Amino acid sequence: MNSMNTPSIHLMLLVLLLAVVALFCTLVGAAAGLLARLDGATYASALLRGAVAFAGSATLSLALLTFALATL
């Protein structure tokens, strides 16, 4: 007999997926900011580009995660 019930496994999987999405989006934002800075942008402009890249990747990742969870 399985000691863990199914809803708690789904909750743990969801938390793990959200942590992976947050890590991925942070890396995308950092890479975009670094590349912008290496291209000659000011610190403020590079930070803004990194923030926009983070927000865009977070939006896309969470939309895909929501779609995947809705189809399961």
PDB file of N, CA, C and O in Angstrom:
ATOM      1  N   MET A   1       0.840  -1.180   0.000  1.00  0.00           N
ATOM      2  CA  MET A   1       0.000   0.000   0.000  1.00  0.00           C
ATOM      3  C   MET A   1       0.885   1.243   0.000  1.00  0.00           C
ATOM      4  O   MET A   1       1.883   1.298   0.716  1.00  0.00           O
ATOM      5  N   ASN A   2       0.515   2.220  -0.786  1.00  0.00           N
ATOM      6  CA  ASN A   2       1.286   3.454  -0.896  1.00  0.00           C
ATOM      7  C   ASN A   2       0.971   4.356   0.293  1.00  0.00           C
ATOM      8  O   ASN A   2      -0.177   4.618   0.606  1.00  0.00           O
ATOM      9  N   SER A   3       2.033   4.841   0.975  1.00  0.00           N
ATOM     10  CA  SER A   3       1.801   5.644   2.167  1.00  0.00           C
ATOM     11  C   SER A   3       1.438   7.089   1.833  1.00  0.00           C
ATOM     12  O   SER A   3       0.866   7.788   2.650  1.00  0.00           O
ATOM     13  N   MET A   4       1.812   7.567   0.646  1.00  0.00           N
ATOM     14  CA  MET A   4       1.495   8.956   0.268  1.00  0.00           C
ATOM     15  C   MET A   4       0.261   8.955  -0.625  1.00  0.00           C
ATOM     16  O   MET A   4       0.137   8.131  -1.522  1.00  0.00           O
ATOM     17  N   ASN A   5      -0.627   9.872  -0.356  1.00  0.00           N
ATOM     18  CA  ASN A   5      -1.810   9.945  -1.202  1.00  0.00           C
ATOM     19  C   ASN A   5      -1.498  10.761  -2.449  1.00  0.00           C
ATOM     20  O   ASN A   5      -0.532  11.519  -2.518  1.00  0.00           O
ATOM     21  N   THR A   6      -2.319  10.621  -3.454  1.00  0.00           N
ATOM     22  CA  THR A   6      -2.072  11.226  -4.757  1.00  0.00           C
ATOM     23  C   THR A   6      -2.057  12.749  -4.738  1.00  0.00           C
ATOM     24  O   THR A   6      -1.187  13.337  -5.360  1.00  0.00           O
ATOM     25  N   PRO A   7      -2.964  13.442  -4.032  1.00  0.00           N
ATOM     26  CA  PRO A   7      -2.909  14.910  -4.056  1.00  0.00           C
ATOM     27  C   PRO A   7      -1.604  15.487  -3.502  1.00  0.00           C
ATOM     28  O   PRO A   7      -1.119  16.489  -4.010  1.00  0.00           O
ATOM     29  N   SER A   8      -1.010  14.863  -2.501  1.00  0.00           N
ATOM     30  CA  SER A   8       0.233  15.395  -1.966  1.00  0.00           C
ATOM     31  C   SER A   8       1.382  15.199  -2.953  1.00  0.00           C
ATOM     32  O   SER A   8       2.283  16.034  -3.026  1.00  0.00           O
ATOM     33  N   ILE A   9       1.362  14.117  -3.716  1.00  0.00           N
ATOM     34  CA  ILE A   9       2.372  13.910  -4.754  1.00  0.00           C
ATOM     35  C   ILE A   9       2.221  14.956  -5.839  1.00  0.00           C
ATOM     36  O   ILE A   9       3.211  15.518  -6.314  1.00  0.00           O
ATOM     37  N   HIS A  10       0.989  15.261  -6.228  1.00  0.00           N
ATOM     38  CA  HIS A  10       0.757  16.285  -7.243  1.00  0.00           C
ATOM     39  C   HIS A  10       1.202  17.657  -6.743  1.00  0.00           C
ATOM     40  O   HIS A  10       1.760  18.445  -7.511  1.00  0.00           O
ATOM     41  N   LEU A  11       0.966  17.933  -5.471  1.00  0.00           N
ATOM     42  CA  LEU A  11       1.391  19.215  -4.910  1.00  0.00           C
ATOM     43  C   LEU A  11       2.907  19.319  -4.878  1.00  0.00           C
ATOM     44  O   LEU A  11       3.468  20.367  -5.226  1.00  0.00           O
ATOM     45  N   MET A  12       3.589  18.254  -4.499  1.00  0.00           N
ATOM     46  CA  MET A  12       5.048  18.266  -4.491  1.00  0.00           C
ATOM     47  C   MET A  12       5.600  18.432  -5.903  1.00  0.00           C
ATOM     48  O   MET A  12       6.576  19.155  -6.115  1.00  0.00           O
ATOM     49  N   LEU A  13       4.990  17.778  -6.866  1.00  0.00           N
ATOM     50  CA  LEU A  13       5.424  17.911  -8.255  1.00  0.00           C
ATOM     51  C   LEU A  13       5.207  19.333  -8.756  1.00  0.00           C
ATOM     52  O   LEU A  13       6.070  19.891  -9.440  1.00  0.00           O
ATOM     53  N   LEU A  14       4.099  19.940  -8.400  1.00  0.00           N
ATOM     54  CA  LEU A  14       3.823  21.317  -8.805  1.00  0.00           C
ATOM     55  C   LEU A  14       4.829  22.288  -8.195  1.00  0.00           C
ATOM     56  O   LEU A  14       5.339  23.168  -8.884  1.00  0.00           O
ATOM     57  N   VAL A  15       5.147  22.116  -6.934  1.00  0.00           N
ATOM     58  CA  VAL A  15       6.137  22.981  -6.281  1.00  0.00           C
ATOM     59  C   VAL A  15       7.507  22.800  -6.926  1.00  0.00           C
ATOM     60  O   VAL A  15       8.233  23.775  -7.168  1.00  0.00           O
ATOM     61  N   LEU A  16       7.879  21.567  -7.246  1.00  0.00           N
ATOM     62  CA  LEU A  16       9.145  21.309  -7.908  1.00  0.00           C
ATOM     63  C   LEU A  16       9.191  21.952  -9.295  1.00  0.00           C
ATOM     64  O   LEU A  16      10.189  22.571  -9.676  1.00  0.00           O
ATOM     65  N   LEU A  17       8.108  21.842 -10.035  1.00  0.00           N
ATOM     66  CA  LEU A  17       8.050  22.460 -11.365  1.00  0.00           C
ATOM     67  C   LEU A  17       8.119  23.982 -11.285  1.00  0.00           C
ATOM     68  O   LEU A  17       8.784  24.624 -12.104  1.00  0.00           O
ATOM     69  N   LEU A  18       7.467  24.569 -10.302  1.00  0.00           N
ATOM     70  CA  LEU A  18       7.543  26.018 -10.134  1.00  0.00           C
ATOM     71  C   LEU A  18       8.949  26.462  -9.751  1.00  0.00           C
ATOM     72  O   LEU A  18       9.411  27.519 -10.197  1.00  0.00           O
ATOM     73  N   ALA A  19       9.649  25.671  -8.964  1.00  0.00           N
ATOM     74  CA  ALA A  19      11.032  25.998  -8.619  1.00  0.00           C
ATOM     75  C   ALA A  19      11.937  25.922  -9.845  1.00  0.00           C
ATOM     76  O   ALA A  19      12.812  26.776 -10.036  1.00  0.00           O
ATOM     77  N   VAL A  20      11.725  24.927 -10.689  1.00  0.00           N
ATOM     78  CA  VAL A  20      12.503  24.805 -11.923  1.00  0.00           C
ATOM     79  C   VAL A  20      12.214  25.974 -12.852  1.00  0.00           C
ATOM     80  O   VAL A  20      13.129  26.544 -13.461  1.00  0.00           O
ATOM     81  N   VAL A  21      10.953  26.370 -12.961  1.00  0.00           N
ATOM     82  CA  VAL A  21      10.585  27.513 -13.798  1.00  0.00           C
ATOM     83  C   VAL A  21      11.230  28.785 -13.273  1.00  0.00           C
ATOM     84  O   VAL A  21      11.768  29.587 -14.045  1.00  0.00           O
ATOM     85  N   ALA A  22      11.222  28.985 -11.966  1.00  0.00           N
ATOM     86  CA  ALA A  22      11.835  30.182 -11.389  1.00  0.00           C
ATOM     87  C   ALA A  22      13.339  30.202 -11.639  1.00  0.00           C
ATOM     88  O   ALA A  22      13.903  31.251 -11.986  1.00  0.00           O
ATOM     89  N   LEU A  23      14.000  29.073 -11.501  1.00  0.00           N
ATOM     90  CA  LEU A  23      15.430  28.998 -11.769  1.00  0.00           C
ATOM     91  C   LEU A  23      15.727  29.265 -13.242  1.00  0.00           C
ATOM     92  O   LEU A  23      16.648  30.020 -13.575  1.00  0.00           O
ATOM     93  N   PHE A  24      14.958  28.670 -14.126  1.00  0.00           N
ATOM     94  CA  PHE A  24      15.140  28.868 -15.561  1.00  0.00           C
ATOM     95  C   PHE A  24      14.954  30.335 -15.936  1.00  0.00           C
ATOM     96  O   PHE A  24      15.768  30.907 -16.668  1.00  0.00           O
ATOM     97  N   CYS A  25      13.922  30.966 -15.424  1.00  0.00           N
ATOM     98  CA  CYS A  25      13.650  32.367 -15.754  1.00  0.00           C
ATOM     99  C   CYS A  25      14.722  33.290 -15.187  1.00  0.00           C
ATOM    100  O   CYS A  25      15.094  34.276 -15.829  1.00  0.00           O
ATOM    101  N   THR A  26      15.239  32.967 -14.015  1.00  0.00           N
ATOM    102  CA  THR A  26      16.328  33.755 -13.451  1.00  0.00           C
ATOM    103  C   THR A  26      17.578  33.659 -14.314  1.00  0.00           C
ATOM    104  O   THR A  26      18.253  34.668 -14.568  1.00  0.00           O
ATOM    105  N   LEU A  27      17.878  32.468 -14.791  1.00  0.00           N
ATOM    106  CA  LEU A  27      19.035  32.302 -15.669  1.00  0.00           C
ATOM    107  C   LEU A  27      18.852  33.034 -16.991  1.00  0.00           C
ATOM    108  O   LEU A  27      19.801  33.638 -17.506  1.00  0.00           O
ATOM    109  N   VAL A  28      17.662  33.004 -17.545  1.00  0.00           N
ATOM    110  CA  VAL A  28      17.389  33.727 -18.792  1.00  0.00           C
ATOM    111  C   VAL A  28      17.555  35.227 -18.583  1.00  0.00           C
ATOM    112  O   VAL A  28      18.183  35.920 -19.399  1.00  0.00           O
ATOM    113  N   GLY A  29      17.020  35.748 -17.488  1.00  0.00           N
ATOM    114  CA  GLY A  29      17.142  37.170 -17.195  1.00  0.00           C
ATOM    115  C   GLY A  29      18.582  37.589 -16.975  1.00  0.00           C
ATOM    116  O   GLY A  29      19.023  38.639 -17.459  1.00  0.00           O
ATOM    117  N   ALA A  30      19.335  36.776 -16.244  1.00  0.00           N
ATOM    118  CA  ALA A  30      20.745  37.092 -15.994  1.00  0.00           C
ATOM    119  C   ALA A  30      21.556  37.059 -17.283  1.00  0.00           C
ATOM    120  O   ALA A  30      22.406  37.927 -17.513  1.00  0.00           O
ATOM    121  N   ALA A  31      21.293  36.074 -18.128  1.00  0.00           N
ATOM    122  CA  ALA A  31      22.014  35.983 -19.397  1.00  0.00           C
ATOM    123  C   ALA A  31      21.682  37.169 -20.300  1.00  0.00           C
ATOM    124  O   ALA A  31      22.575  37.734 -20.947  1.00  0.00           O
ATOM    125  N   ALA A  32      20.425  37.565 -20.338  1.00  0.00           N
ATOM    126  CA  ALA A  32      20.036  38.705 -21.171  1.00  0.00           C
ATOM    127  C   ALA A  32      20.675  39.994 -20.671  1.00  0.00           C
ATOM    128  O   ALA A  32      21.158  40.810 -21.472  1.00  0.00           O
ATOM    129  N   GLY A  33      20.700  40.180 -19.364  1.00  0.00           N
ATOM    130  CA  GLY A  33      21.341  41.368 -18.805  1.00  0.00           C
ATOM    131  C   GLY A  33      22.834  41.383 -19.059  1.00  0.00           C
ATOM    132  O   GLY A  33      23.410  42.422 -19.401  1.00  0.00           O
ATOM    133  N   LEU A  34      23.482  40.241 -18.910  1.00  0.00           N
ATOM    134  CA  LEU A  34      24.916  40.155 -19.158  1.00  0.00           C
ATOM    135  C   LEU A  34      25.240  40.419 -20.623  1.00  0.00           C
ATOM    136  O   LEU A  34      26.183  41.158 -20.938  1.00  0.00           O
ATOM    137  N   LEU A  35      24.471  39.823 -21.520  1.00  0.00           N
ATOM    138  CA  LEU A  35      24.710  40.052 -22.938  1.00  0.00           C
ATOM    139  C   LEU A  35      24.471  41.500 -23.326  1.00  0.00           C
ATOM    140  O   LEU A  35      25.203  42.058 -24.157  1.00  0.00           O
ATOM    141  N   ALA A  36      23.473  42.125 -22.738  1.00  0.00           N
ATOM    142  CA  ALA A  36      23.223  43.539 -23.020  1.00  0.00           C
ATOM    143  C   ALA A  36      24.375  44.395 -22.520  1.00  0.00           C
ATOM    144  O   ALA A  36      24.810  45.338 -23.192  1.00  0.00           O
ATOM    145  N   ARG A  37      24.889  44.061 -21.333  1.00  0.00           N
ATOM    146  CA  ARG A  37      26.015  44.833 -20.779  1.00  0.00           C
ATOM    147  C   ARG A  37      27.270  44.649 -21.624  1.00  0.00           C
ATOM    148  O   ARG A  37      28.013  45.602 -21.874  1.00  0.00           O
ATOM    149  N   LEU A  38      27.522  43.428 -22.089  1.00  0.00           N
ATOM    150  CA  LEU A  38      28.672  43.178 -22.942  1.00  0.00           C
ATOM    151  C   LEU A  38      28.545  43.883 -24.290  1.00  0.00           C
ATOM    152  O   LEU A  38      29.554  44.174 -24.934  1.00  0.00           O
ATOM    153  N   ASP A  39      27.310  44.162 -24.685  1.00  0.00           N
ATOM    154  CA  ASP A  39      27.068  44.860 -25.942  1.00  0.00           C
ATOM    155  C   ASP A  39      27.242  46.366 -25.791  1.00  0.00           C
ATOM    156  O   ASP A  39      27.149  47.096 -26.763  1.00  0.00           O
ATOM    157  N   GLY A  40      27.484  46.840 -24.580  1.00  0.00           N
ATOM    158  CA  GLY A  40      27.751  48.254 -24.375  1.00  0.00           C
ATOM    159  C   GLY A  40      26.615  49.025 -23.738  1.00  0.00           C
ATOM    160  O   GLY A  40      26.684  50.247 -23.634  1.00  0.00           O
ATOM    161  N   ALA A  41      25.588  48.346 -23.292  1.00  0.00           N
ATOM    162  CA  ALA A  41      24.469  49.032 -22.648  1.00  0.00           C
ATOM    163  C   ALA A  41      24.888  49.502 -21.257  1.00  0.00           C
ATOM    164  O   ALA A  41      25.797  48.942 -20.645  1.00  0.00           O
ATOM    165  N   THR A  42      24.215  50.523 -20.762  1.00  0.00           N
ATOM    166  CA  THR A  42      24.482  50.980 -19.400  1.00  0.00           C
ATOM    167  C   THR A  42      23.955  49.941 -18.414  1.00  0.00           C
ATOM    168  O   THR A  42      23.205  49.029 -18.782  1.00  0.00           O
ATOM    169  N   TYR A  43      24.354  50.088 -17.140  1.00  0.00           N
ATOM    170  CA  TYR A  43      23.887  49.133 -16.125  1.00  0.00           C
ATOM    171  C   TYR A  43      22.362  49.154 -16.000  1.00  0.00           C
ATOM    172  O   TYR A  43      21.726  48.110 -15.880  1.00  0.00           O
ATOM    173  N   ALA A  44      21.795  50.341 -16.045  1.00  0.00           N
ATOM    174  CA  ALA A  44      20.342  50.454 -15.912  1.00  0.00           C
ATOM    175  C   ALA A  44      19.628  49.817 -17.102  1.00  0.00           C
ATOM    176  O   ALA A  44      18.628  49.106 -16.940  1.00  0.00           O
ATOM    177  N   SER A  45      20.143  50.049 -18.294  1.00  0.00           N
ATOM    178  CA  SER A  45      19.534  49.469 -19.486  1.00  0.00           C
ATOM    179  C   SER A  45      19.687  47.947 -19.499  1.00  0.00           C
ATOM    180  O   SER A  45      18.766  47.220 -19.884  1.00  0.00           O
ATOM    181  N   ALA A  46      20.854  47.464 -19.079  1.00  0.00           N
ATOM    182  CA  ALA A  46      21.066  46.017 -19.024  1.00  0.00           C
ATOM    183  C   ALA A  46      20.151  45.361 -17.989  1.00  0.00           C
ATOM    184  O   ALA A  46      19.608  44.278 -18.230  1.00  0.00           O
ATOM    185  N   LEU A  47      19.959  46.034 -16.859  1.00  0.00           N
ATOM    186  CA  LEU A  47      19.054  45.516 -15.836  1.00  0.00           C
ATOM    187  C   LEU A  47      17.622  45.476 -16.348  1.00  0.00           C
ATOM    188  O   LEU A  47      16.884  44.511 -16.120  1.00  0.00           O
ATOM    189  N   LEU A  48      17.237  46.513 -17.076  1.00  0.00           N
ATOM    190  CA  LEU A  48      15.886  46.545 -17.645  1.00  0.00           C
ATOM    191  C   LEU A  48      15.688  45.434 -18.673  1.00  0.00           C
ATOM    192  O   LEU A  48      14.650  44.773 -18.690  1.00  0.00           O
ATOM    193  N   ARG A  49      16.685  45.208 -19.511  1.00  0.00           N
ATOM    194  CA  ARG A  49      16.579  44.126 -20.503  1.00  0.00           C
ATOM    195  C   ARG A  49      16.506  42.763 -19.826  1.00  0.00           C
ATOM    196  O   ARG A  49      15.768  41.881 -20.264  1.00  0.00           O
ATOM    197  N   GLY A  50      17.275  42.595 -18.764  1.00  0.00           N
ATOM    198  CA  GLY A  50      17.212  41.340 -18.019  1.00  0.00           C
ATOM    199  C   GLY A  50      15.863  41.134 -17.366  1.00  0.00           C
ATOM    200  O   GLY A  50      15.321  40.028 -17.359  1.00  0.00           O
ATOM    201  N   ALA A  51      15.284  42.215 -16.836  1.00  0.00           N
ATOM    202  CA  ALA A  51      13.963  42.119 -16.210  1.00  0.00           C
ATOM    203  C   ALA A  51      12.885  41.795 -17.236  1.00  0.00           C
ATOM    204  O   ALA A  51      11.977  40.993 -16.973  1.00  0.00           O
ATOM    205  N   VAL A  52      12.984  42.396 -18.408  1.00  0.00           N
ATOM    206  CA  VAL A  52      12.009  42.108 -19.468  1.00  0.00           C
ATOM    207  C   VAL A  52      12.143  40.660 -19.931  1.00  0.00           C
ATOM    208  O   VAL A  52      11.133  39.965 -20.153  1.00  0.00           O
ATOM    209  N   ALA A  53      13.370  40.176 -20.059  1.00  0.00           N
ATOM    210  CA  ALA A  53      13.583  38.780 -20.450  1.00  0.00           C
ATOM    211  C   ALA A  53      13.057  37.826 -19.385  1.00  0.00           C
ATOM    212  O   ALA A  53      12.448  36.798 -19.696  1.00  0.00           O
ATOM    213  N   PHE A  54      13.274  38.161 -18.102  1.00  0.00           N
ATOM    214  CA  PHE A  54      12.743  37.337 -17.015  1.00  0.00           C
ATOM    215  C   PHE A  54      11.221  37.289 -17.065  1.00  0.00           C
ATOM    216  O   PHE A  54      10.612  36.221 -16.968  1.00  0.00           O
ATOM    217  N   ALA A  55      10.598  38.457 -17.221  1.00  0.00           N
ATOM    218  CA  ALA A  55       9.132  38.512 -17.242  1.00  0.00           C
ATOM    219  C   ALA A  55       8.568  37.754 -18.443  1.00  0.00           C
ATOM    220  O   ALA A  55       7.569  37.038 -18.314  1.00  0.00           O
ATOM    221  N   GLY A  56       9.207  37.895 -19.583  1.00  0.00           N
ATOM    222  CA  GLY A  56       8.731  37.187 -20.771  1.00  0.00           C
ATOM    223  C   GLY A  56       8.865  35.686 -20.641  1.00  0.00           C
ATOM    224  O   GLY A  56       7.945  34.929 -20.981  1.00  0.00           O
ATOM    225  N   SER A  57      10.002  35.229 -20.149  1.00  0.00           N
ATOM    226  CA  SER A  57      10.183  33.788 -20.000  1.00  0.00           C
ATOM    227  C   SER A  57       9.297  33.224 -18.886  1.00  0.00           C
ATOM    228  O   SER A  57       8.800  32.098 -18.998  1.00  0.00           O
ATOM    229  N   ALA A  58       9.049  34.008 -17.845  1.00  0.00           N
ATOM    230  CA  ALA A  58       8.148  33.549 -16.783  1.00  0.00           C
ATOM    231  C   ALA A  58       6.720  33.424 -17.304  1.00  0.00           C
ATOM    232  O   ALA A  58       6.025  32.447 -17.015  1.00  0.00           O
ATOM    233  N   THR A  59       6.297  34.406 -18.086  1.00  0.00           N
ATOM    234  CA  THR A  59       4.945  34.354 -18.652  1.00  0.00           C
ATOM    235  C   THR A  59       4.778  33.156 -19.561  1.00  0.00           C
ATOM    236  O   THR A  59       3.797  32.412 -19.461  1.00  0.00           O
ATOM    237  N   LEU A  60       5.741  32.952 -20.451  1.00  0.00           N
ATOM    238  CA  LEU A  60       5.660  31.826 -21.376  1.00  0.00           C
ATOM    239  C   LEU A  60       5.748  30.494 -20.642  1.00  0.00           C
ATOM    240  O   LEU A  60       4.971  29.566 -20.927  1.00  0.00           O
ATOM    241  N   SER A  61       6.656  30.377 -19.691  1.00  0.00           N
ATOM    242  CA  SER A  61       6.811  29.118 -18.957  1.00  0.00           C
ATOM    243  C   SER A  61       5.575  28.779 -18.131  1.00  0.00           C
ATOM    244  O   SER A  61       5.135  27.630 -18.113  1.00  0.00           O
ATOM    245  N   LEU A  62       5.012  29.776 -17.454  1.00  0.00           N
ATOM    246  CA  LEU A  62       3.818  29.505 -16.651  1.00  0.00           C
ATOM    247  C   LEU A  62       2.606  29.206 -17.527  1.00  0.00           C
ATOM    248  O   LEU A  62       1.757  28.394 -17.150  1.00  0.00           O
ATOM    249  N   ALA A  63       2.530  29.826 -18.693  1.00  0.00           N
ATOM    250  CA  ALA A  63       1.438  29.503 -19.618  1.00  0.00           C
ATOM    251  C   ALA A  63       1.565  28.070 -20.120  1.00  0.00           C
ATOM    252  O   ALA A  63       0.567  27.330 -20.182  1.00  0.00           O
ATOM    253  N   LEU A  64       2.769  27.654 -20.456  1.00  0.00           N
ATOM    254  CA  LEU A  64       2.976  26.273 -20.903  1.00  0.00           C
ATOM    255  C   LEU A  64       2.726  25.278 -19.768  1.00  0.00           C
ATOM    256  O   LEU A  64       2.162  24.206 -19.997  1.00  0.00           O
ATOM    257  N   LEU A  65       3.146  25.626 -18.554  1.00  0.00           N
ATOM    258  CA  LEU A  65       2.900  24.754 -17.407  1.00  0.00           C
ATOM    259  C   LEU A  65       1.407  24.623 -17.122  1.00  0.00           C
ATOM    260  O   LEU A  65       0.904  23.536 -16.853  1.00  0.00           O
ATOM    261  N   THR A  66       0.684  25.729 -17.222  1.00  0.00           N
ATOM    262  CA  THR A  66      -0.762  25.693 -17.021  1.00  0.00           C
ATOM    263  C   THR A  66      -1.443  24.847 -18.086  1.00  0.00           C
ATOM    264  O   THR A  66      -2.335  24.049 -17.786  1.00  0.00           O
ATOM    265  N   PHE A  67      -1.013  24.991 -19.324  1.00  0.00           N
ATOM    266  CA  PHE A  67      -1.572  24.185 -20.402  1.00  0.00           C
ATOM    267  C   PHE A  67      -1.294  22.698 -20.187  1.00  0.00           C
ATOM    268  O   PHE A  67      -2.169  21.853 -20.361  1.00  0.00           O
ATOM    269  N   ALA A  68      -0.060  22.385 -19.779  1.00  0.00           N
ATOM    270  CA  ALA A  68       0.293  20.979 -19.551  1.00  0.00           C
ATOM    271  C   ALA A  68      -0.501  20.390 -18.401  1.00  0.00           C
ATOM    272  O   ALA A  68      -0.971  19.253 -18.479  1.00  0.00           O
ATOM    273  N   LEU A  69      -0.695  21.153 -17.333  1.00  0.00           N
ATOM    274  CA  LEU A  69      -1.469  20.636 -16.196  1.00  0.00           C
ATOM    275  C   LEU A  69      -2.945  20.518 -16.527  1.00  0.00           C
ATOM    276  O   LEU A  69      -3.636  19.639 -16.013  1.00  0.00           O
ATOM    277  N   ALA A  70      -3.449  21.396 -17.395  1.00  0.00           N
ATOM    278  CA  ALA A  70      -4.864  21.321 -17.764  1.00  0.00           C
ATOM    279  C   ALA A  70      -5.146  20.122 -18.660  1.00  0.00           C
ATOM    280  O   ALA A  70      -6.254  19.576 -18.625  1.00  0.00           O
ATOM    281  N   THR A  71      -4.169  19.723 -19.456  1.00  0.00           N
ATOM    282  CA  THR A  71      -4.398  18.586 -20.358  1.00  0.00           C
ATOM    283  C   THR A  71      -4.198  17.244 -19.671  1.00  0.00           C
ATOM    284  O   THR A  71      -4.621  16.238 -20.204  1.00  0.00           O
ATOM    285  N   LEU A  72      -3.565  17.239 -18.515  1.00  0.00           N
ATOM    286  CA  LEU A  72      -3.377  15.972 -17.800  1.00  0.00           C
ATOM    287  C   LEU A  72      -4.609  15.637 -17.084  1.00  0.00           C
ATOM    288  O   LEU A  72      -5.347  15.288 -16.626  1.00  0.00           O
TER     289      LEU A  72
END
